[in-house]
Amino acid sequence: MSGLRPRALGGAAVTLALIGGYFAQGTYAAGIPANKVAASGSGTEVVHAATDTLLLSETVKINNPTDLVIGVSAECAILTQVTNSANGQTERAFGEVKIYVTINGKRVPVADDDSDQGRVVFCNRAQEQQWTDTATGPNAGDDADDQLRQFIDTRTANAFTWLAMNIGTEYGGTQNNVHKIEVWADWDVAESANAVAKAAVGNRTLILEPVKAANDERVTELG
């Protein structure tokens, strides 16, 4: 997945600089003020795995009642290669990366009625290719009527924002109001006999911003 490496997120340098200063990653020591912006980042490339993979982690202190804006951005890539070698043969490759966030092990939903448990597609591709050779009829053996059919479908979102409401109430209180926020990748890769698919996540950042939403505010589905 070398195509990921030359690119960089616009805010990555700023985010990584913050990590070394006041917004340090890791568990807060006693006396650190609560309800402050926090950030973490990583440039380590992660290629699809058999199980969900931890991409980023941050520990913050948030007094209750407080809500939390969670922003995740990432380089996300799908590589597919499809080869046909027989008449009428159809080959297909599929790759997808979904990202979700947990607070103290509990998933943060996109909205109240979230059927996908907070997972968001960051990149998705389906490539299908079919080869048809002129084997019969008056033009049998004439390559002029040979056909190569190829289908590619790609979808990507390189950033998404979750809103977690009432952190201490909805996601369980911890000692001294300290909470662990984690970003996970959920991989889905499918290949036929002569097809290859790979999914990868490259440079990525996590930005956490405590906020005070309106009383009884909810994230609801449209309609």
mmCIF file with all atom_site columns, C-alpha atoms in Angstrom:
data_model
loop_
_atom_site.group_PDB
_atom_site.id
_atom_site.type_symbol
_atom_site.label_atom_id
_atom_site.label_alt_id
_atom_site.label_comp_id
_atom_site.label_asym_id
_atom_site.label_entity_id
_atom_site.label_seq_id
_atom_site.pdbx_PDB_ins_code
_atom_site.Cartn_x
_atom_site.Cartn_y
_atom_site.Cartn_z
_atom_site.occupancy
_atom_site.B_iso_or_equiv
_atom_site.pdbx_formal_charge
_atom_site.auth_seq_id
_atom_site.auth_comp_id
_atom_site.auth_asym_id
_atom_site.auth_atom_id
_atom_site.pdbx_PDB_model_num
ATOM 1   C CA . MET A 1 1   ? 0.000   0.000   0.000   1.00 0.00 ? 1   MET A CA 1
ATOM 2   C CA . SER A 1 2   ? 2.812   2.380   -0.891  1.00 0.00 ? 2   SER A CA 1
ATOM 3   C CA . GLY A 1 3   ? 0.267   4.817   -2.349  1.00 0.00 ? 3   GLY A CA 1
ATOM 4   C CA . LEU A 1 4   ? -0.596  5.960   1.168   1.00 0.00 ? 4   LEU A CA 1
ATOM 5   C CA . ARG A 1 5   ? 2.838   7.138   2.192   1.00 0.00 ? 5   ARG A CA 1
ATOM 6   C CA . PRO A 1 6   ? 3.406   10.272  0.035   1.00 0.00 ? 6   PRO A CA 1
ATOM 7   C CA . ARG A 1 7   ? 0.182   11.877  1.272   1.00 0.00 ? 7   ARG A CA 1
ATOM 8   C CA . ALA A 1 8   ? -0.366  13.510  4.652   1.00 0.00 ? 8   ALA A CA 1
ATOM 9   C CA . LEU A 1 9   ? -3.323  14.993  6.440   1.00 0.00 ? 9   LEU A CA 1
ATOM 10  C CA . GLY A 1 10  ? -3.302  18.764  6.542   1.00 0.00 ? 10  GLY A CA 1
ATOM 11  C CA . GLY A 1 11  ? -3.704  18.876  10.316  1.00 0.00 ? 11  GLY A CA 1
ATOM 12  C CA . ALA A 1 12  ? -1.400  15.980  11.166  1.00 0.00 ? 12  ALA A CA 1
ATOM 13  C CA . ALA A 1 13  ? 1.693   18.075  11.840  1.00 0.00 ? 13  ALA A CA 1
ATOM 14  C CA . VAL A 1 14  ? -0.225  20.391  14.158  1.00 0.00 ? 14  VAL A CA 1
ATOM 15  C CA . THR A 1 15  ? -1.848  17.460  15.937  1.00 0.00 ? 15  THR A CA 1
ATOM 16  C CA . LEU A 1 16  ? 1.413   15.615  16.479  1.00 0.00 ? 16  LEU A CA 1
ATOM 17  C CA . ALA A 1 17  ? 2.981   18.787  17.835  1.00 0.00 ? 17  ALA A CA 1
ATOM 18  C CA . LEU A 1 18  ? 0.183   19.071  20.358  1.00 0.00 ? 18  LEU A CA 1
ATOM 19  C CA . ILE A 1 19  ? 0.829   15.543  21.552  1.00 0.00 ? 19  ILE A CA 1
ATOM 20  C CA . GLY A 1 20  ? 4.216   16.544  22.906  1.00 0.00 ? 20  GLY A CA 1
ATOM 21  C CA . GLY A 1 21  ? 2.817   19.494  24.856  1.00 0.00 ? 21  GLY A CA 1
ATOM 22  C CA . TYR A 1 22  ? -0.200  20.329  26.956  1.00 0.00 ? 22  TYR A CA 1
ATOM 23  C CA . PHE A 1 23  ? -2.492  17.901  25.118  1.00 0.00 ? 23  PHE A CA 1
ATOM 24  C CA . ALA A 1 24  ? -0.287  14.941  25.990  1.00 0.00 ? 24  ALA A CA 1
ATOM 25  C CA . GLN A 1 25  ? -1.573  11.465  25.151  1.00 0.00 ? 25  GLN A CA 1
ATOM 26  C CA . GLY A 1 26  ? -2.011  8.987   27.977  1.00 0.00 ? 26  GLY A CA 1
ATOM 27  C CA . THR A 1 27  ? -3.517  8.879   31.457  1.00 0.00 ? 27  THR A CA 1
ATOM 28  C CA . TYR A 1 28  ? -3.937  12.223  33.186  1.00 0.00 ? 28  TYR A CA 1
ATOM 29  C CA . ALA A 1 29  ? -2.116  12.676  36.475  1.00 0.00 ? 29  ALA A CA 1
ATOM 30  C CA . ALA A 1 30  ? -3.832  14.137  39.526  1.00 0.00 ? 30  ALA A CA 1
ATOM 31  C CA . GLY A 1 31  ? -4.289  17.892  39.364  1.00 0.00 ? 31  GLY A CA 1
ATOM 32  C CA . ILE A 1 32  ? -4.635  18.157  35.538  1.00 0.00 ? 32  ILE A CA 1
ATOM 33  C CA . PRO A 1 33  ? -7.686  20.332  34.704  1.00 0.00 ? 33  PRO A CA 1
ATOM 34  C CA . ALA A 1 34  ? -10.692 18.507  33.299  1.00 0.00 ? 34  ALA A CA 1
ATOM 35  C CA . ASN A 1 35  ? -12.742 19.283  30.177  1.00 0.00 ? 35  ASN A CA 1
ATOM 36  C CA . LYS A 1 36  ? -9.784  20.274  27.949  1.00 0.00 ? 36  LYS A CA 1
ATOM 37  C CA . VAL A 1 37  ? -9.215  19.582  24.260  1.00 0.00 ? 37  VAL A CA 1
ATOM 38  C CA . ALA A 1 38  ? -7.086  16.464  23.675  1.00 0.00 ? 38  ALA A CA 1
ATOM 39  C CA . ALA A 1 39  ? -5.434  15.020  20.578  1.00 0.00 ? 39  ALA A CA 1
ATOM 40  C CA . SER A 1 40  ? -3.552  11.960  19.392  1.00 0.00 ? 40  SER A CA 1
ATOM 41  C CA . GLY A 1 41  ? -2.154  10.822  16.035  1.00 0.00 ? 41  GLY A CA 1
ATOM 42  C CA . SER A 1 42  ? -0.269  8.045   14.302  1.00 0.00 ? 42  SER A CA 1
ATOM 43  C CA . GLY A 1 43  ? 1.511   7.540   10.993  1.00 0.00 ? 43  GLY A CA 1
ATOM 44  C CA . THR A 1 44  ? 1.908   3.768   11.311  1.00 0.00 ? 44  THR A CA 1
ATOM 45  C CA . GLU A 1 45  ? 0.206   2.039   8.383   1.00 0.00 ? 45  GLU A CA 1
ATOM 46  C CA . VAL A 1 46  ? -2.220  -0.732  9.333   1.00 0.00 ? 46  VAL A CA 1
ATOM 47  C CA . VAL A 1 47  ? -3.233  -3.306  6.693   1.00 0.00 ? 47  VAL A CA 1
ATOM 48  C CA . HIS A 1 48  ? -6.461  -5.269  7.006   1.00 0.00 ? 48  HIS A CA 1
ATOM 49  C CA . ALA A 1 49  ? -6.562  -7.871  9.738   1.00 0.00 ? 49  ALA A CA 1
ATOM 50  C CA . ALA A 1 50  ? -8.801  -10.776 10.685  1.00 0.00 ? 50  ALA A CA 1
ATOM 51  C CA . THR A 1 51  ? -10.206 -8.911  13.693  1.00 0.00 ? 51  THR A CA 1
ATOM 52  C CA . ASP A 1 52  ? -11.051 -5.303  14.569  1.00 0.00 ? 52  ASP A CA 1
ATOM 53  C CA . THR A 1 53  ? -7.890  -3.227  15.022  1.00 0.00 ? 53  THR A CA 1
ATOM 54  C CA . LEU A 1 54  ? -7.172  -0.428  17.484  1.00 0.00 ? 54  LEU A CA 1
ATOM 55  C CA . LEU A 1 55  ? -6.047  2.650   15.533  1.00 0.00 ? 55  LEU A CA 1
ATOM 56  C CA . LEU A 1 56  ? -5.849  5.392   18.182  1.00 0.00 ? 56  LEU A CA 1
ATOM 57  C CA . SER A 1 57  ? -6.369  5.778   21.919  1.00 0.00 ? 57  SER A CA 1
ATOM 58  C CA . GLU A 1 58  ? -6.642  8.744   24.290  1.00 0.00 ? 58  GLU A CA 1
ATOM 59  C CA . THR A 1 59  ? -7.381  9.025   28.004  1.00 0.00 ? 59  THR A CA 1
ATOM 60  C CA . VAL A 1 60  ? -9.116  12.206  29.179  1.00 0.00 ? 60  VAL A CA 1
ATOM 61  C CA . LYS A 1 61  ? -10.649 13.669  32.317  1.00 0.00 ? 61  LYS A CA 1
ATOM 62  C CA . ILE A 1 62  ? -14.188 14.956  31.788  1.00 0.00 ? 62  ILE A CA 1
ATOM 63  C CA . ASN A 1 63  ? -16.403 16.224  34.574  1.00 0.00 ? 63  ASN A CA 1
ATOM 64  C CA . ASN A 1 64  ? -20.084 15.307  34.522  1.00 0.00 ? 64  ASN A CA 1
ATOM 65  C CA . PRO A 1 65  ? -22.362 16.503  32.992  1.00 0.00 ? 65  PRO A CA 1
ATOM 66  C CA . THR A 1 66  ? -20.353 17.122  29.804  1.00 0.00 ? 66  THR A CA 1
ATOM 67  C CA . ASP A 1 67  ? -20.721 16.063  26.177  1.00 0.00 ? 67  ASP A CA 1
ATOM 68  C CA . LEU A 1 68  ? -17.848 15.198  23.841  1.00 0.00 ? 68  LEU A CA 1
ATOM 69  C CA . VAL A 1 69  ? -17.197 15.978  20.170  1.00 0.00 ? 69  VAL A CA 1
ATOM 70  C CA . ILE A 1 70  ? -15.031 13.217  18.692  1.00 0.00 ? 70  ILE A CA 1
ATOM 71  C CA . GLY A 1 71  ? -13.345 13.954  15.366  1.00 0.00 ? 71  GLY A CA 1
ATOM 72  C CA . VAL A 1 72  ? -11.447 11.250  13.484  1.00 0.00 ? 72  VAL A CA 1
ATOM 73  C CA . SER A 1 73  ? -9.580  11.761  10.212  1.00 0.00 ? 73  SER A CA 1
ATOM 74  C CA . ALA A 1 74  ? -7.573  9.130   8.352   1.00 0.00 ? 74  ALA A CA 1
ATOM 75  C CA . GLU A 1 75  ? -5.922  8.181   5.097   1.00 0.00 ? 75  GLU A CA 1
ATOM 76  C CA . CYS A 1 76  ? -7.828  5.139   3.856   1.00 0.00 ? 76  CYS A CA 1
ATOM 77  C CA . ALA A 1 77  ? -7.071  3.069   0.746   1.00 0.00 ? 77  ALA A CA 1
ATOM 78  C CA . ILE A 1 78  ? -8.393  0.022   -1.081  1.00 0.00 ? 78  ILE A CA 1
ATOM 79  C CA . LEU A 1 79  ? -6.251  -1.872  -3.592  1.00 0.00 ? 79  LEU A CA 1
ATOM 80  C CA . THR A 1 80  ? -7.888  -4.342  -5.978  1.00 0.00 ? 80  THR A CA 1
ATOM 81  C CA . GLN A 1 81  ? -6.429  -6.489  -8.771  1.00 0.00 ? 81  GLN A CA 1
ATOM 82  C CA . VAL A 1 82  ? -8.557  -8.700  -10.991 1.00 0.00 ? 82  VAL A CA 1
ATOM 83  C CA . THR A 1 83  ? -7.327  -11.164 -13.644 1.00 0.00 ? 83  THR A CA 1
ATOM 84  C CA . ASN A 1 84  ? -9.421  -13.084 -16.206 1.00 0.00 ? 84  ASN A CA 1
ATOM 85  C CA . SER A 1 85  ? -8.023  -16.060 -18.120 1.00 0.00 ? 85  SER A CA 1
ATOM 86  C CA . ALA A 1 86  ? -11.040 -18.015 -19.382 1.00 0.00 ? 86  ALA A CA 1
ATOM 87  C CA . ASN A 1 87  ? -14.028 -17.285 -21.603 1.00 0.00 ? 87  ASN A CA 1
ATOM 88  C CA . GLY A 1 88  ? -17.067 -16.218 -19.633 1.00 0.00 ? 88  GLY A CA 1
ATOM 89  C CA . GLN A 1 89  ? -15.081 -15.967 -16.415 1.00 0.00 ? 89  GLN A CA 1
ATOM 90  C CA . THR A 1 90  ? -16.127 -13.310 -13.879 1.00 0.00 ? 90  THR A CA 1
ATOM 91  C CA . GLU A 1 91  ? -13.790 -12.280 -11.072 1.00 0.00 ? 91  GLU A CA 1
ATOM 92  C CA . ARG A 1 92  ? -14.535 -9.913  -8.193  1.00 0.00 ? 92  ARG A CA 1
ATOM 93  C CA . ALA A 1 93  ? -12.548 -8.165  -5.458  1.00 0.00 ? 93  ALA A CA 1
ATOM 94  C CA . PHE A 1 94  ? -14.024 -6.185  -2.582  1.00 0.00 ? 94  PHE A CA 1
ATOM 95  C CA . GLY A 1 95  ? -12.502 -4.187  0.260   1.00 0.00 ? 95  GLY A CA 1
ATOM 96  C CA . GLU A 1 96  ? -13.961 -1.929  2.932   1.00 0.00 ? 96  GLU A CA 1
ATOM 97  C CA . VAL A 1 97  ? -12.839 -0.153  6.092   1.00 0.00 ? 97  VAL A CA 1
ATOM 98  C CA . LYS A 1 98  ? -15.373 0.948   8.690   1.00 0.00 ? 98  LYS A CA 1
ATOM 99  C CA . ILE A 1 99  ? -14.245 2.994   11.688  1.00 0.00 ? 99  ILE A CA 1
ATOM 100 C CA . TYR A 1 100 ? -15.992 3.289   15.031  1.00 0.00 ? 100 TYR A CA 1
ATOM 101 C CA . VAL A 1 101 ? -15.283 4.869   18.424  1.00 0.00 ? 101 VAL A CA 1
ATOM 102 C CA . THR A 1 102 ? -15.684 3.503   21.955  1.00 0.00 ? 102 THR A CA 1
ATOM 103 C CA . ILE A 1 103 ? -15.735 5.253   25.333  1.00 0.00 ? 103 ILE A CA 1
ATOM 104 C CA . ASN A 1 104 ? -14.814 2.949   28.224  1.00 0.00 ? 104 ASN A CA 1
ATOM 105 C CA . GLY A 1 105 ? -15.495 0.024   25.887  1.00 0.00 ? 105 GLY A CA 1
ATOM 106 C CA . LYS A 1 106 ? -18.980 1.192   24.823  1.00 0.00 ? 106 LYS A CA 1
ATOM 107 C CA . ARG A 1 107 ? -19.590 2.161   21.181  1.00 0.00 ? 107 ARG A CA 1
ATOM 108 C CA . VAL A 1 108 ? -20.550 5.726   20.344  1.00 0.00 ? 108 VAL A CA 1
ATOM 109 C CA . PRO A 1 109 ? -23.544 5.757   17.941  1.00 0.00 ? 109 PRO A CA 1
ATOM 110 C CA . VAL A 1 110 ? -23.854 8.052   14.946  1.00 0.00 ? 110 VAL A CA 1
ATOM 111 C CA . ALA A 1 111 ? -27.474 8.740   15.913  1.00 0.00 ? 111 ALA A CA 1
ATOM 112 C CA . ASP A 1 112 ? -30.063 7.419   18.355  1.00 0.00 ? 112 ASP A CA 1
ATOM 113 C CA . ASP A 1 113 ? -31.395 4.857   15.846  1.00 0.00 ? 113 ASP A CA 1
ATOM 114 C CA . ASP A 1 114 ? -28.035 3.510   14.664  1.00 0.00 ? 114 ASP A CA 1
ATOM 115 C CA . SER A 1 115 ? -28.386 0.074   13.068  1.00 0.00 ? 115 SER A CA 1
ATOM 116 C CA . ASP A 1 116 ? -24.640 -0.179  12.318  1.00 0.00 ? 116 ASP A CA 1
ATOM 117 C CA . GLN A 1 117 ? -23.515 0.432   15.929  1.00 0.00 ? 117 GLN A CA 1
ATOM 118 C CA . GLY A 1 118 ? -21.572 3.613   15.231  1.00 0.00 ? 118 GLY A CA 1
ATOM 119 C CA . ARG A 1 119 ? -19.548 2.261   12.313  1.00 0.00 ? 119 ARG A CA 1
ATOM 120 C CA . VAL A 1 120 ? -18.766 4.672   9.451   1.00 0.00 ? 120 VAL A CA 1
ATOM 121 C CA . VAL A 1 121 ? -17.399 3.685   6.029   1.00 0.00 ? 121 VAL A CA 1
ATOM 122 C CA . PHE A 1 122 ? -14.079 5.466   5.470   1.00 0.00 ? 122 PHE A CA 1
ATOM 123 C CA . CYS A 1 123 ? -13.316 3.674   2.190   1.00 0.00 ? 123 CYS A CA 1
ATOM 124 C CA . ASN A 1 124 ? -15.035 1.039   0.089   1.00 0.00 ? 124 ASN A CA 1
ATOM 125 C CA . ARG A 1 125 ? -14.415 -0.523  -3.314  1.00 0.00 ? 125 ARG A CA 1
ATOM 126 C CA . ALA A 1 126 ? -15.948 -3.356  -5.327  1.00 0.00 ? 126 ALA A CA 1
ATOM 127 C CA . GLN A 1 127 ? -14.241 -4.326  -8.593  1.00 0.00 ? 127 GLN A CA 1
ATOM 128 C CA . GLU A 1 128 ? -15.763 -6.898  -10.937 1.00 0.00 ? 128 GLU A CA 1
ATOM 129 C CA . GLN A 1 129 ? -14.380 -7.968  -14.315 1.00 0.00 ? 129 GLN A CA 1
ATOM 130 C CA . GLN A 1 130 ? -15.777 -10.343 -16.929 1.00 0.00 ? 130 GLN A CA 1
ATOM 131 C CA . TRP A 1 131 ? -14.066 -11.654 -20.081 1.00 0.00 ? 131 TRP A CA 1
ATOM 132 C CA . THR A 1 132 ? -16.107 -12.880 -23.053 1.00 0.00 ? 132 THR A CA 1
ATOM 133 C CA . ASP A 1 133 ? -14.319 -14.507 -26.009 1.00 0.00 ? 133 ASP A CA 1
ATOM 134 C CA . THR A 1 134 ? -15.899 -15.027 -29.421 1.00 0.00 ? 134 THR A CA 1
ATOM 135 C CA . ALA A 1 135 ? -15.960 -18.824 -29.388 1.00 0.00 ? 135 ALA A CA 1
ATOM 136 C CA . THR A 1 136 ? -18.999 -19.541 -31.549 1.00 0.00 ? 136 THR A CA 1
ATOM 137 C CA . GLY A 1 137 ? -20.942 -18.052 -34.456 1.00 0.00 ? 137 GLY A CA 1
ATOM 138 C CA . PRO A 1 138 ? -19.863 -16.713 -37.849 1.00 0.00 ? 138 PRO A CA 1
ATOM 139 C CA . ASN A 1 139 ? -17.041 -14.649 -36.320 1.00 0.00 ? 139 ASN A CA 1
ATOM 140 C CA . ALA A 1 140 ? -15.601 -17.404 -34.111 1.00 0.00 ? 140 ALA A CA 1
ATOM 141 C CA . GLY A 1 141 ? -11.943 -16.794 -33.420 1.00 0.00 ? 141 GLY A CA 1
ATOM 142 C CA . ASP A 1 142 ? -12.144 -13.159 -34.577 1.00 0.00 ? 142 ASP A CA 1
ATOM 143 C CA . ASP A 1 143 ? -10.753 -11.016 -31.773 1.00 0.00 ? 143 ASP A CA 1
ATOM 144 C CA . ALA A 1 144 ? -12.693 -8.004  -33.046 1.00 0.00 ? 144 ALA A CA 1
ATOM 145 C CA . ASP A 1 145 ? -15.768 -9.214  -31.145 1.00 0.00 ? 145 ASP A CA 1
ATOM 146 C CA . ASP A 1 146 ? -13.956 -10.125 -27.912 1.00 0.00 ? 146 ASP A CA 1
ATOM 147 C CA . GLN A 1 147 ? -15.111 -8.237  -24.849 1.00 0.00 ? 147 GLN A CA 1
ATOM 148 C CA . LEU A 1 148 ? -13.622 -7.287  -21.504 1.00 0.00 ? 148 LEU A CA 1
ATOM 149 C CA . ARG A 1 149 ? -16.123 -6.156  -18.887 1.00 0.00 ? 149 ARG A CA 1
ATOM 150 C CA . GLN A 1 150 ? -14.881 -4.270  -15.814 1.00 0.00 ? 150 GLN A CA 1
ATOM 151 C CA . PHE A 1 151 ? -16.809 -2.780  -12.922 1.00 0.00 ? 151 PHE A CA 1
ATOM 152 C CA . ILE A 1 152 ? -15.308 -0.587  -10.145 1.00 0.00 ? 152 ILE A CA 1
ATOM 153 C CA . ASP A 1 153 ? -17.294 1.010   -7.330  1.00 0.00 ? 153 ASP A CA 1
ATOM 154 C CA . THR A 1 154 ? -15.462 3.176   -4.759  1.00 0.00 ? 154 THR A CA 1
ATOM 155 C CA . ARG A 1 155 ? -16.733 5.117   -1.742  1.00 0.00 ? 155 ARG A CA 1
ATOM 156 C CA . THR A 1 156 ? -14.570 7.030   0.747   1.00 0.00 ? 156 THR A CA 1
ATOM 157 C CA . ALA A 1 157 ? -14.951 9.422   3.658   1.00 0.00 ? 157 ALA A CA 1
ATOM 158 C CA . ASN A 1 158 ? -11.672 10.562  5.177   1.00 0.00 ? 158 ASN A CA 1
ATOM 159 C CA . ALA A 1 159 ? -13.115 12.290  8.237   1.00 0.00 ? 159 ALA A CA 1
ATOM 160 C CA . PHE A 1 160 ? -16.143 11.940  10.486  1.00 0.00 ? 160 PHE A CA 1
ATOM 161 C CA . THR A 1 161 ? -17.401 13.482  13.732  1.00 0.00 ? 161 THR A CA 1
ATOM 162 C CA . TRP A 1 162 ? -19.285 11.683  16.477  1.00 0.00 ? 162 TRP A CA 1
ATOM 163 C CA . LEU A 1 163 ? -21.131 13.440  19.326  1.00 0.00 ? 163 LEU A CA 1
ATOM 164 C CA . ALA A 1 164 ? -21.221 11.550  22.624  1.00 0.00 ? 164 ALA A CA 1
ATOM 165 C CA . MET A 1 165 ? -23.822 12.868  25.027  1.00 0.00 ? 165 MET A CA 1
ATOM 166 C CA . ASN A 1 166 ? -23.569 12.882  28.836  1.00 0.00 ? 166 ASN A CA 1
ATOM 167 C CA . ILE A 1 167 ? -20.242 11.075  29.119  1.00 0.00 ? 167 ILE A CA 1
ATOM 168 C CA . GLY A 1 168 ? -20.398 10.239  32.812  1.00 0.00 ? 168 GLY A CA 1
ATOM 169 C CA . THR A 1 169 ? -24.000 8.978   32.623  1.00 0.00 ? 169 THR A CA 1
ATOM 170 C CA . GLU A 1 170 ? -24.149 7.198   29.248  1.00 0.00 ? 170 GLU A CA 1
ATOM 171 C CA . TYR A 1 171 ? -20.657 5.679   29.204  1.00 0.00 ? 171 TYR A CA 1
ATOM 172 C CA . GLY A 1 172 ? -20.049 4.808   32.820  1.00 0.00 ? 172 GLY A CA 1
ATOM 173 C CA . GLY A 1 173 ? -18.198 6.783   35.409  1.00 0.00 ? 173 GLY A CA 1
ATOM 174 C CA . THR A 1 174 ? -14.598 5.953   36.230  1.00 0.00 ? 174 THR A CA 1
ATOM 175 C CA . GLN A 1 175 ? -12.353 6.978   39.084  1.00 0.00 ? 175 GLN A CA 1
ATOM 176 C CA . ASN A 1 176 ? -11.790 10.757  39.077  1.00 0.00 ? 176 ASN A CA 1
ATOM 177 C CA . ASN A 1 177 ? -13.944 11.123  35.905  1.00 0.00 ? 177 ASN A CA 1
ATOM 178 C CA . VAL A 1 178 ? -11.203 9.666   33.702  1.00 0.00 ? 178 VAL A CA 1
ATOM 179 C CA . HIS A 1 179 ? -12.423 8.091   30.446  1.00 0.00 ? 179 HIS A CA 1
ATOM 180 C CA . LYS A 1 180 ? -10.688 6.053   27.746  1.00 0.00 ? 180 LYS A CA 1
ATOM 181 C CA . ILE A 1 181 ? -11.583 6.849   24.122  1.00 0.00 ? 181 ILE A CA 1
ATOM 182 C CA . GLU A 1 182 ? -10.501 4.371   21.437  1.00 0.00 ? 182 GLU A CA 1
ATOM 183 C CA . VAL A 1 183 ? -10.769 4.395   17.622  1.00 0.00 ? 183 VAL A CA 1
ATOM 184 C CA . TRP A 1 184 ? -11.209 1.017   15.906  1.00 0.00 ? 184 TRP A CA 1
ATOM 185 C CA . ALA A 1 185 ? -11.091 -0.274  12.318  1.00 0.00 ? 185 ALA A CA 1
ATOM 186 C CA . ASP A 1 186 ? -13.479 -2.986  11.138  1.00 0.00 ? 186 ASP A CA 1
ATOM 187 C CA . TRP A 1 187 ? -12.177 -4.736  7.995   1.00 0.00 ? 187 TRP A CA 1
ATOM 188 C CA . ASP A 1 188 ? -14.117 -6.506  5.229   1.00 0.00 ? 188 ASP A CA 1
ATOM 189 C CA . VAL A 1 189 ? -12.140 -8.066  2.357   1.00 0.00 ? 189 VAL A CA 1
ATOM 190 C CA . ALA A 1 190 ? -13.483 -10.600 -0.177  1.00 0.00 ? 190 ALA A CA 1
ATOM 191 C CA . GLU A 1 191 ? -11.676 -12.138 -3.148  1.00 0.00 ? 191 GLU A CA 1
ATOM 192 C CA . SER A 1 192 ? -12.576 -14.605 -5.898  1.00 0.00 ? 192 SER A CA 1
ATOM 193 C CA . ALA A 1 193 ? -10.079 -17.150 -7.289  1.00 0.00 ? 193 ALA A CA 1
ATOM 194 C CA . ASN A 1 194 ? -8.115  -14.711 -9.487  1.00 0.00 ? 194 ASN A CA 1
ATOM 195 C CA . ALA A 1 195 ? -8.674  -11.455 -7.611  1.00 0.00 ? 195 ALA A CA 1
ATOM 196 C CA . VAL A 1 196 ? -6.814  -9.636  -4.850  1.00 0.00 ? 196 VAL A CA 1
ATOM 197 C CA . ALA A 1 197 ? -8.104  -6.995  -2.412  1.00 0.00 ? 197 ALA A CA 1
ATOM 198 C CA . LYS A 1 198 ? -6.278  -5.140  0.341   1.00 0.00 ? 198 LYS A CA 1
ATOM 199 C CA . ALA A 1 199 ? -7.471  -2.411  2.700   1.00 0.00 ? 199 ALA A CA 1
ATOM 200 C CA . ALA A 1 200 ? -5.237  -0.092  4.711   1.00 0.00 ? 200 ALA A CA 1
ATOM 201 C CA . VAL A 1 201 ? -5.341  2.906   7.043   1.00 0.00 ? 201 VAL A CA 1
ATOM 202 C CA . GLY A 1 202 ? -2.416  5.336   7.061   1.00 0.00 ? 202 GLY A CA 1
ATOM 203 C CA . ASN A 1 203 ? -1.893  8.706   8.793   1.00 0.00 ? 203 ASN A CA 1
ATOM 204 C CA . ARG A 1 204 ? -4.714  9.417   11.221  1.00 0.00 ? 204 ARG A CA 1
ATOM 205 C CA . THR A 1 205 ? -5.706  11.803  14.007  1.00 0.00 ? 205 THR A CA 1
ATOM 206 C CA . LEU A 1 206 ? -8.168  11.883  16.888  1.00 0.00 ? 206 LEU A CA 1
ATOM 207 C CA . ILE A 1 207 ? -9.423  15.215  18.260  1.00 0.00 ? 207 ILE A CA 1
ATOM 208 C CA . LEU A 1 208 ? -11.552 15.358  21.427  1.00 0.00 ? 208 LEU A CA 1
ATOM 209 C CA . GLU A 1 209 ? -13.427 18.523  22.422  1.00 0.00 ? 209 GLU A CA 1
ATOM 210 C CA . PRO A 1 210 ? -15.623 18.648  25.541  1.00 0.00 ? 210 PRO A CA 1
ATOM 211 C CA . VAL A 1 211 ? -18.748 20.755  24.961  1.00 0.00 ? 211 VAL A CA 1
ATOM 212 C CA . LYS A 1 212 ? -22.010 21.689  26.642  1.00 0.00 ? 212 LYS A CA 1
ATOM 213 C CA . ALA A 1 213 ? -24.920 20.820  24.376  1.00 0.00 ? 213 ALA A CA 1
ATOM 214 C CA . ALA A 1 214 ? -28.439 22.094  24.937  1.00 0.00 ? 214 ALA A CA 1
ATOM 215 C CA . ASN A 1 215 ? -30.440 20.405  27.669  1.00 0.00 ? 215 ASN A CA 1
ATOM 216 C CA . ASP A 1 216 ? -31.990 17.119  26.482  1.00 0.00 ? 216 ASP A CA 1
ATOM 217 C CA . GLU A 1 217 ? -30.151 17.391  23.124  1.00 0.00 ? 217 GLU A CA 1
ATOM 218 C CA . ARG A 1 218 ? -30.161 14.149  21.110  1.00 0.00 ? 218 ARG A CA 1
ATOM 219 C CA . VAL A 1 219 ? -28.596 13.064  17.814  1.00 0.00 ? 219 VAL A CA 1
ATOM 220 C CA . THR A 1 220 ? -31.636 11.834  15.880  1.00 0.00 ? 220 THR A CA 1
ATOM 221 C CA . GLU A 1 221 ? -32.256 10.287  12.468  1.00 0.00 ? 221 GLU A CA 1
ATOM 222 C CA . LEU A 1 222 ? -33.679 12.558  9.747   1.00 0.00 ? 222 LEU A CA 1
ATOM 223 C CA . GLY A 1 223 ? -37.370 11.836  9.196   1.00 0.00 ? 223 GLY A CA 1
#
